[in-house]
Amino acid sequence: QVQLVESGGGLVQPGGSLRISCAASGFTFGLNAMTWYRQAPGKEREYVATISRGGDIRHYADSVKGRFTISRDNANDTLYLQMSSLKLEDTAVYCCGVRTRAWGTSQIRDYWGQGTQVTVSS
């Protein structure tokens, strides 16, 4: 029953900014760390950033550190990724993910959304 729905993607010029969102349901959002991933055509899924359940600890891939900011709104079960100084190589489908036990289940597993397309092009 876990659902992760990304939104906010679009076409952006190099150097521009964009904020994407991930609306979560089916698990206790406020008790789980959340992660952003991205995948470009023909490439493997790449780690982007992680935020702790309370939002106080954040980690970033070297490729995005200093440009991207991960955040969350636990009151609204929403994860965000603020992207700035965008580069052509940031073009990808961005997905949010979680390792959790879904409500009504006894197993812990990984879940991820379908993703939102971010295209950086001039």
Coordinates of C-alpha atoms in Angstrom, one line a residue:
Q1 CA 0.0 0.0 0.0
V2 CA 3.0 2.3 0.0
Q3 CA 2.6 5.1 -2.6
L4 CA 5.3 7.6 -3.6
V5 CA 4.2 10.1 -6.1
E6 CA 6.7 12.5 -7.5
S7 CA 5.8 15.8 -9.2
G8 CA 7.3 19.1 -10.2
G9 CA 9.6 18.1 -13.0
G10 CA 10.0 20.0 -16.2
L11 CA 12.3 21.7 -18.7
V12 CA 14.9 24.0 -17.2
Q13 CA 17.8 25.9 -18.7
P14 CA 21.4 25.3 -17.5
G15 CA 22.0 27.3 -14.4
G16 CA 18.3 27.3 -13.5
S17 CA 16.4 26.0 -10.5
L18 CA 13.6 23.6 -9.9
R19 CA 11.9 22.1 -6.9
I20 CA 10.4 18.6 -7.1
S21 CA 8.2 16.9 -4.6
C22 CA 7.3 13.4 -3.4
A23 CA 3.9 12.8 -1.8
A24 CA 4.0 9.7 0.5
S25 CA 1.3 7.4 1.9
G26 CA 0.9 3.9 3.2
F27 CA 3.6 4.0 5.9
T28 CA 4.5 6.2 8.9
F29 CA 6.4 8.9 6.9
G30 CA 7.8 10.7 10.0
L31 CA 9.6 7.6 11.3
N32 CA 11.5 6.9 8.1
A33 CA 14.5 8.3 6.3
M34 CA 13.8 9.2 2.7
T35 CA 16.1 9.2 -0.3
W36 CA 16.1 10.7 -3.8
Y37 CA 17.5 8.8 -6.8
R38 CA 17.7 9.6 -10.4
Q39 CA 18.1 7.6 -13.6
A40 CA 19.1 8.9 -17.0
P41 CA 18.3 7.0 -20.2
G42 CA 20.6 4.0 -20.7
K43 CA 22.2 4.4 -17.2
E44 CA 21.7 2.7 -13.9
R45 CA 19.8 4.4 -11.1
E46 CA 22.0 6.8 -9.2
Y47 CA 21.9 7.9 -5.6
V48 CA 21.2 11.6 -5.1
A49 CA 20.4 12.5 -1.4
T50 CA 19.1 11.2 1.9
I51 CA 17.3 12.9 4.8
S52 CA 16.8 11.5 8.3
R53 CA 13.3 11.0 9.6
G54 CA 13.4 14.2 11.6
G55 CA 15.1 16.2 8.8
D56 CA 18.2 17.1 10.9
I57 CA 20.7 14.9 9.1
R58 CA 21.2 15.2 5.3
H59 CA 23.6 13.4 2.9
Y60 CA 24.3 14.2 -0.7
A61 CA 26.1 12.6 -3.6
D62 CA 29.3 14.4 -4.5
S63 CA 27.8 15.2 -7.9
V64 CA 25.0 17.4 -6.4
K65 CA 26.5 18.6 -3.1
G66 CA 26.3 22.3 -2.8
R67 CA 23.6 22.6 -5.5
F68 CA 20.8 20.4 -4.3
T69 CA 18.9 20.6 -1.0
I70 CA 16.8 17.8 0.4
S71 CA 14.0 18.6 2.8
R72 CA 10.8 17.2 4.2
D73 CA 7.5 18.3 5.7
N74 CA 6.4 15.6 8.1
A75 CA 3.1 17.3 8.8
N76 CA 2.1 16.8 5.1
D77 CA 4.0 13.6 4.4
T78 CA 6.0 15.2 1.6
L79 CA 9.6 15.1 0.6
Y80 CA 11.3 17.8 -1.5
L81 CA 14.4 18.3 -3.6
Q82 CA 15.4 21.8 -4.4
M83 CA 17.7 21.8 -7.4
S84 CA 19.8 24.9 -8.3
S85 CA 22.7 25.6 -10.7
L86 CA 21.4 22.8 -12.9
K87 CA 23.7 21.2 -15.4
L88 CA 23.0 19.2 -18.5
E89 CA 24.1 16.0 -16.8
D90 CA 21.3 16.5 -14.2
T91 CA 18.8 15.4 -16.8
A92 CA 17.1 12.3 -15.5
V93 CA 13.9 10.8 -14.1
Y94 CA 14.0 11.6 -10.4
C95 CA 12.5 9.1 -8.0
C96 CA 12.0 9.1 -4.2
G97 CA 12.5 5.9 -2.2
V98 CA 12.1 4.5 1.3
R99 CA 13.0 1.3 3.2
T100 CA 10.1 0.6 5.5
R101 CA 7.3 -1.7 6.6
A102 CA 4.1 -0.8 4.9
W103 CA 1.0 -0.5 7.1
G104 CA -0.7 -3.9 7.2
T105 CA 2.5 -5.9 6.3
S106 CA 5.2 -7.6 8.3
Q107 CA 8.1 -7.3 5.9
I108 CA 10.6 -4.5 5.5
R109 CA 11.4 -3.7 1.9
D110 CA 12.4 -0.9 -0.5
Y111 CA 9.8 1.2 -2.3
W112 CA 10.2 3.9 -4.9
G113 CA 8.0 6.0 -7.0
Q114 CA 7.6 6.2 -10.8
G115 CA 9.5 9.4 -10.9
T116 CA 9.3 12.8 -12.5
Q117 CA 11.2 13.9 -15.5
V118 CA 13.7 16.7 -15.1
T119 CA 15.3 18.0 -18.4
V120 CA 18.1 20.5 -18.4
S121 CA 18.6 21.9 -21.9
S122 CA 19.5 25.1 -23.7

